[in-house]
XYZ file of C-alpha atoms in Angstrom:
357
model
C 30.983 33.309 35.543
C 34.380 32.596 33.652
C 33.768 32.957 29.408
C 33.945 28.825 29.326
C 31.293 28.531 31.782
C 29.124 31.071 30.057
C 29.876 29.028 26.799
C 28.772 26.087 28.069
C 25.609 26.886 30.166
C 24.254 28.508 26.589
C 25.292 25.088 24.191
C 23.832 23.262 27.653
C 20.913 25.590 27.094
C 20.272 25.207 23.407
C 20.414 21.668 23.788
C 17.584 21.771 26.320
C 15.621 23.532 23.465
C 15.717 21.219 20.827
C 15.105 18.134 22.862
C 12.265 18.587 25.116
C 9.234 19.899 23.203
C 8.044 23.280 23.606
C 4.381 24.456 25.710
C 3.501 25.584 21.557
C 4.538 21.778 20.321
C 1.824 20.320 22.883
C -0.665 23.227 21.917
C -0.448 21.854 17.781
C -0.755 18.377 18.741
C -3.458 18.048 15.569
C -6.470 17.911 17.453
C -8.764 17.163 13.969
C -7.498 14.444 10.992
C -7.548 17.488 8.647
C -4.716 18.996 10.256
C -3.149 15.920 10.270
C 1.050 16.137 7.917
C 3.141 13.939 7.140
C 5.438 14.964 9.784
C 2.768 13.714 12.718
C 1.688 10.671 10.787
C 5.773 9.939 10.548
C 5.648 10.173 14.716
C 3.523 6.962 14.544
C 6.245 4.903 12.524
C 3.750 4.693 9.274
C 4.970 2.414 6.255
C 3.740 3.289 2.606
C 3.241 0.296 0.348
C 1.665 0.466 -3.160
C -0.549 -2.782 -4.321
C -2.502 -4.137 -6.837
C -5.825 -3.339 -5.718
C -7.705 -6.816 -5.305
C -4.461 -8.066 -3.359
C -5.768 -5.296 -0.981
C -8.878 -6.589 -0.601
C -8.656 -10.422 -1.079
C -5.211 -11.061 0.787
C -4.813 -8.058 2.897
C -8.175 -6.732 4.035
C -9.177 -10.241 3.743
C -12.283 -10.149 6.120
C -13.226 -13.967 5.175
C -11.343 -16.288 3.251
C -13.517 -16.998 -0.016
C -14.074 -20.278 -2.383
C -13.166 -21.254 -5.334
C -17.139 -21.037 -6.134
C -17.203 -17.758 -4.488
C -14.722 -15.875 -7.012
C -16.528 -18.363 -9.752
C -19.285 -16.128 -8.736
C -17.653 -12.753 -8.272
C -17.107 -13.440 -12.297
C -20.183 -13.979 -13.766
C -21.301 -11.061 -11.718
C -18.355 -8.693 -13.207
C -19.126 -10.525 -16.617
C -22.558 -8.897 -16.392
C -21.826 -5.548 -14.878
C -19.014 -4.703 -18.203
C -21.260 -2.196 -19.548
C -20.584 0.479 -22.728
C -20.317 3.737 -21.058
C -16.636 5.614 -21.289
C -16.028 8.552 -20.686
C -13.046 10.586 -19.755
C -14.481 12.977 -17.575
C -17.914 14.139 -16.768
C -16.393 17.680 -18.000
C -15.906 16.895 -20.946
C -19.451 15.629 -22.288
C -21.260 17.886 -23.553
C -24.926 18.995 -21.536
C -27.357 17.658 -24.250
C -25.790 14.259 -24.223
C -28.022 12.980 -21.391
C -30.720 14.540 -22.738
C -33.148 12.407 -23.292
C -31.980 10.502 -20.753
C -33.715 7.197 -21.249
C -31.711 7.442 -24.939
C -28.796 8.304 -22.543
C -29.032 5.088 -20.836
C -30.134 3.096 -23.418
C -26.323 3.562 -25.160
C -24.930 1.478 -22.276
C -27.832 -0.978 -20.746
C -27.129 -4.342 -20.161
C -27.437 -7.265 -22.502
C -30.061 -9.863 -22.229
C -27.426 -12.451 -21.547
C -26.255 -9.839 -18.761
C -30.046 -8.996 -17.850
C -30.202 -12.916 -16.941
C -26.970 -13.105 -14.898
C -28.123 -10.360 -13.224
C -32.083 -11.870 -12.350
C -29.745 -14.882 -10.849
C -27.187 -13.745 -8.534
C -27.867 -12.658 -5.148
C -25.003 -10.663 -5.008
C -26.611 -7.796 -7.998
C -30.222 -8.210 -6.906
C -30.177 -4.293 -7.104
C -28.128 -3.581 -9.422
C -30.514 -2.848 -11.889
C -33.057 -0.530 -10.178
C -29.638 1.049 -8.611
C -28.405 1.726 -12.134
C -31.727 3.654 -12.837
C -30.681 5.754 -9.827
C -27.058 6.271 -10.855
C -27.788 7.200 -14.822
C -30.284 9.440 -13.526
C -28.083 11.094 -10.990
C -25.056 11.115 -13.594
C -26.855 12.805 -16.389
C -27.941 15.161 -13.731
C -24.781 16.657 -13.203
C -24.016 17.149 -16.470
C -26.818 18.782 -17.466
C -26.151 21.428 -15.333
C -23.004 21.537 -15.787
C -21.968 25.398 -17.382
C -19.327 26.397 -19.534
C -15.599 26.970 -17.757
C -17.230 25.895 -13.850
C -16.366 22.816 -12.226
C -18.588 20.638 -11.096
C -18.869 20.117 -7.390
C -16.985 17.828 -5.212
C -20.650 17.300 -3.121
C -22.358 16.230 -6.520
C -18.932 13.583 -7.676
C -19.526 12.097 -3.836
C -23.168 11.593 -4.270
C -22.225 9.900 -7.839
C -19.951 7.647 -6.038
C -22.247 7.060 -3.215
C -25.022 5.943 -6.264
C -22.109 3.789 -7.802
C -21.755 1.900 -4.281
C -25.476 0.999 -3.949
C -24.906 -0.660 -7.302
C -24.095 -3.779 -5.492
C -26.037 -3.225 -2.221
C -23.170 -1.833 -0.054
C -24.815 -0.215 3.021
C -24.123 3.756 2.974
C -24.062 6.592 5.711
C -23.357 10.066 5.319
C -24.031 13.566 6.349
C -26.443 14.156 8.269
C -26.320 10.634 9.818
C -22.651 10.425 10.960
C -21.441 11.874 13.825
C -18.095 13.763 14.763
C -16.149 10.295 16.036
C -13.419 10.531 18.790
C -10.703 8.608 19.859
C -6.956 8.932 21.534
C -4.048 9.215 20.015
C -1.112 9.500 21.609
C -2.550 10.298 24.799
C -5.046 12.811 23.194
C -8.501 12.936 22.131
C -8.802 13.238 18.031
C -11.814 13.745 15.830
C -12.673 13.168 12.465
C -15.956 12.512 10.578
C -15.663 10.784 7.260
C -17.796 11.579 3.904
C -19.550 7.775 3.614
C -19.333 4.938 5.692
C -19.682 1.880 4.349
C -21.510 -0.531 7.067
C -23.018 -4.052 7.403
C -26.364 -4.841 7.154
C -26.814 -3.614 11.331
C -25.157 -0.267 11.507
C -25.627 -1.148 15.729
C -22.819 -3.736 15.439
C -19.826 -2.626 18.080
C -17.698 -3.191 14.909
C -19.928 -2.387 11.854
C -17.754 -0.213 9.598
C -16.391 -1.960 6.404
C -14.845 0.834 4.844
C -13.903 4.225 5.248
C -14.722 6.633 2.043
C -12.927 10.129 1.745
C -13.996 12.017 -1.216
C -11.717 14.825 -1.419
C -12.808 18.751 -1.217
C -11.772 22.183 -1.146
C -13.493 23.625 1.436
C -12.809 27.110 3.115
C -10.215 27.047 6.174
C -12.434 27.114 8.693
C -11.968 26.298 12.181
C -11.251 22.726 13.470
C -14.309 22.379 15.834
C -16.426 22.958 13.000
C -18.359 19.509 12.034
C -17.448 17.881 10.062
C -13.543 18.877 10.459
C -12.236 20.238 7.239
C -10.633 18.143 3.834
C -7.282 20.006 2.823
C -6.335 20.921 -0.762
C -4.339 18.239 -2.532
C -1.216 19.172 -4.809
C -2.150 20.350 -8.059
C -0.400 17.382 -9.589
C -2.245 14.973 -7.808
C -5.224 16.208 -9.555
C -4.363 16.413 -12.602
C -1.927 13.644 -13.718
C -4.246 10.031 -14.119
C -1.603 7.712 -12.714
C 0.614 9.452 -10.370
C 3.226 8.025 -8.589
C 2.950 8.826 -5.070
C 6.249 10.661 -3.878
C 5.108 12.660 -1.280
C 3.508 10.754 1.939
C 1.520 14.117 2.949
C -1.385 13.888 0.438
C -1.999 10.615 2.634
C -1.390 12.664 6.091
C -5.491 13.154 6.268
C -6.872 10.153 5.252
C -3.991 7.779 7.335
C -5.724 9.615 10.610
C -9.409 8.896 9.672
C -8.520 5.316 9.126
C -6.799 5.568 12.677
C -9.833 6.964 14.330
C -11.974 4.917 13.243
C -9.972 1.650 13.648
C -11.632 0.194 16.705
C -15.246 0.394 14.654
C -13.603 -1.916 12.023
C -15.320 -5.013 11.296
C -11.910 -6.194 10.395
C -9.188 -6.903 13.461
C -6.017 -4.881 13.442
C -7.043 -3.137 10.368
C -9.660 -0.982 8.482
C -10.293 -0.668 4.869
C -10.382 3.285 3.059
C -11.556 4.311 -0.385
C -9.909 7.819 -1.595
C -12.149 9.807 -4.350
C -11.325 12.569 -6.224
C -13.983 13.442 -9.247
C -14.273 10.091 -11.077
C -10.915 8.827 -9.814
C -11.129 6.351 -7.334
C -8.294 4.374 -4.731
C -8.533 1.300 -2.404
C -6.366 1.729 0.857
C -6.019 -0.407 4.252
C -4.054 0.584 7.231
C -2.593 -2.684 9.348
C -2.426 -1.897 12.942
C -1.690 -5.083 15.293
C -3.105 -5.020 18.420
C 0.567 -4.207 20.834
C 1.244 -1.330 18.067
C -1.948 0.245 18.775
C -1.999 0.424 22.133
C 1.604 2.136 22.424
C 0.352 4.519 19.684
C -2.823 5.506 21.789
C -1.200 5.211 24.937
C 2.321 7.360 24.499
C 2.758 11.004 25.508
C 2.606 13.637 23.106
C 4.953 15.592 24.899
C 7.381 12.455 24.173
C 10.323 13.511 21.799
C 10.696 11.312 19.078
C 8.748 8.587 17.107
C 6.606 6.039 19.185
C 8.919 3.221 19.832
C 7.976 -0.193 18.200
C 9.572 -3.261 17.696
C 10.473 -3.834 14.154
C 7.513 -6.249 13.026
C 5.038 -3.526 14.696
C 4.899 -1.004 12.563
C 1.422 0.061 10.858
C 1.132 -0.913 7.344
C -0.551 1.460 4.678
C -1.223 -0.001 1.471
C -3.047 1.987 -0.994
C -3.632 0.997 -4.693
C -3.423 2.551 -8.157
C -6.252 4.787 -8.884
C -9.064 3.863 -11.183
C -11.567 5.878 -13.452
C -15.418 4.391 -12.856
C -16.232 6.633 -15.756
C -13.650 4.563 -18.490
C -14.927 1.067 -19.096
C -11.444 -1.149 -18.415
C -11.341 0.293 -15.279
C -14.373 0.064 -14.089
C -14.012 -3.540 -14.549
C -11.565 -3.349 -12.102
C -12.873 -1.450 -9.835
C -16.251 -3.189 -9.838
C -14.363 -6.473 -9.168
C -13.046 -5.102 -5.870
C -16.333 -3.912 -4.422
C -18.010 -7.237 -5.996
C -15.122 -8.822 -3.724
C -15.650 -6.576 -0.433
C -19.909 -7.237 -0.812
C -19.063 -11.063 -1.180
C -16.832 -11.318 1.854
C -19.016 -9.278 4.114
C -21.741 -11.687 2.793
C -20.066 -14.643 4.235
C -18.744 -13.010 6.347
C -22.402 -12.230 8.056
C -23.591 -15.121 7.060
C -20.323 -16.821 9.297
C -19.863 -19.862 6.877
C -17.701 -22.552 8.153
C -14.843 -20.895 10.377
C -14.062 -17.171 10.408
C -10.319 -16.158 10.257
C -10.538 -13.877 13.082
């Protein structure tokens, strides 16, 4: 073989290596959403868009069209829920501030006008009873916290679940959540949510209102363990209250989870999400139309490049700013979002008028 032929052969070999995925690439297909990264999400052509939290729920998720009287009811309930609790973080609270718990709770209990509204509004029929549970859980977490120690993420998860219950939102948590599997790019991908917010009948074919991911810092287990591990977030994301999301990798595992549960969402062609880190909360929404979803499910994993989609078929991932439910101002916005979710659920299940979907 001539020198020119040897050079051409070597060059062709290099092209073959770069244009065709190796067997090791296929073997590294992320079988669990805990292993998803931004490179894999990029293959699905996901677009990112920061959006107002209320607009995400009212205009993007929009499980059911609300009338003006519905929105007025939400505002009445919101004013009744505007309690005076106002802290930066649980770690900043000295343990003795919640003792006795009755005195602690009285410092931010509803006034008489708020009580009358709570007793009259269906959306708040469980609020007072569940507020006692939330208070007790919060006080217990603070009283048990030792100096220079971090509060367990599992305790934050429990506290957030109590917060959801204030509005009568039905939740499922482990051990009642089984591992969910779905087909992505011709392969089976598994995930297990931290909290599922469900419709009143969880036996329905599409029972899920929302997927909640609670940031956890767990040891590096193998993928097959249940639940799949949650990876540690970027330190700047943890410590900064209003960090602009510049790194899409922060969302990769959450987006994977939304894709896996998409076929169980009460909303066609989209699924609502919530991310929780300590007492900071975001609302998210993954919008995926049916033609796009079919292509994502069936594209072979060993095919080079991204999923081939038309310009109007790309999945869109919406995310809000972070809100701290310990801070009164933030909590009012977050409570409005939760009230809208609950109101849309009620109207959707009642089937009032003609549903959009």
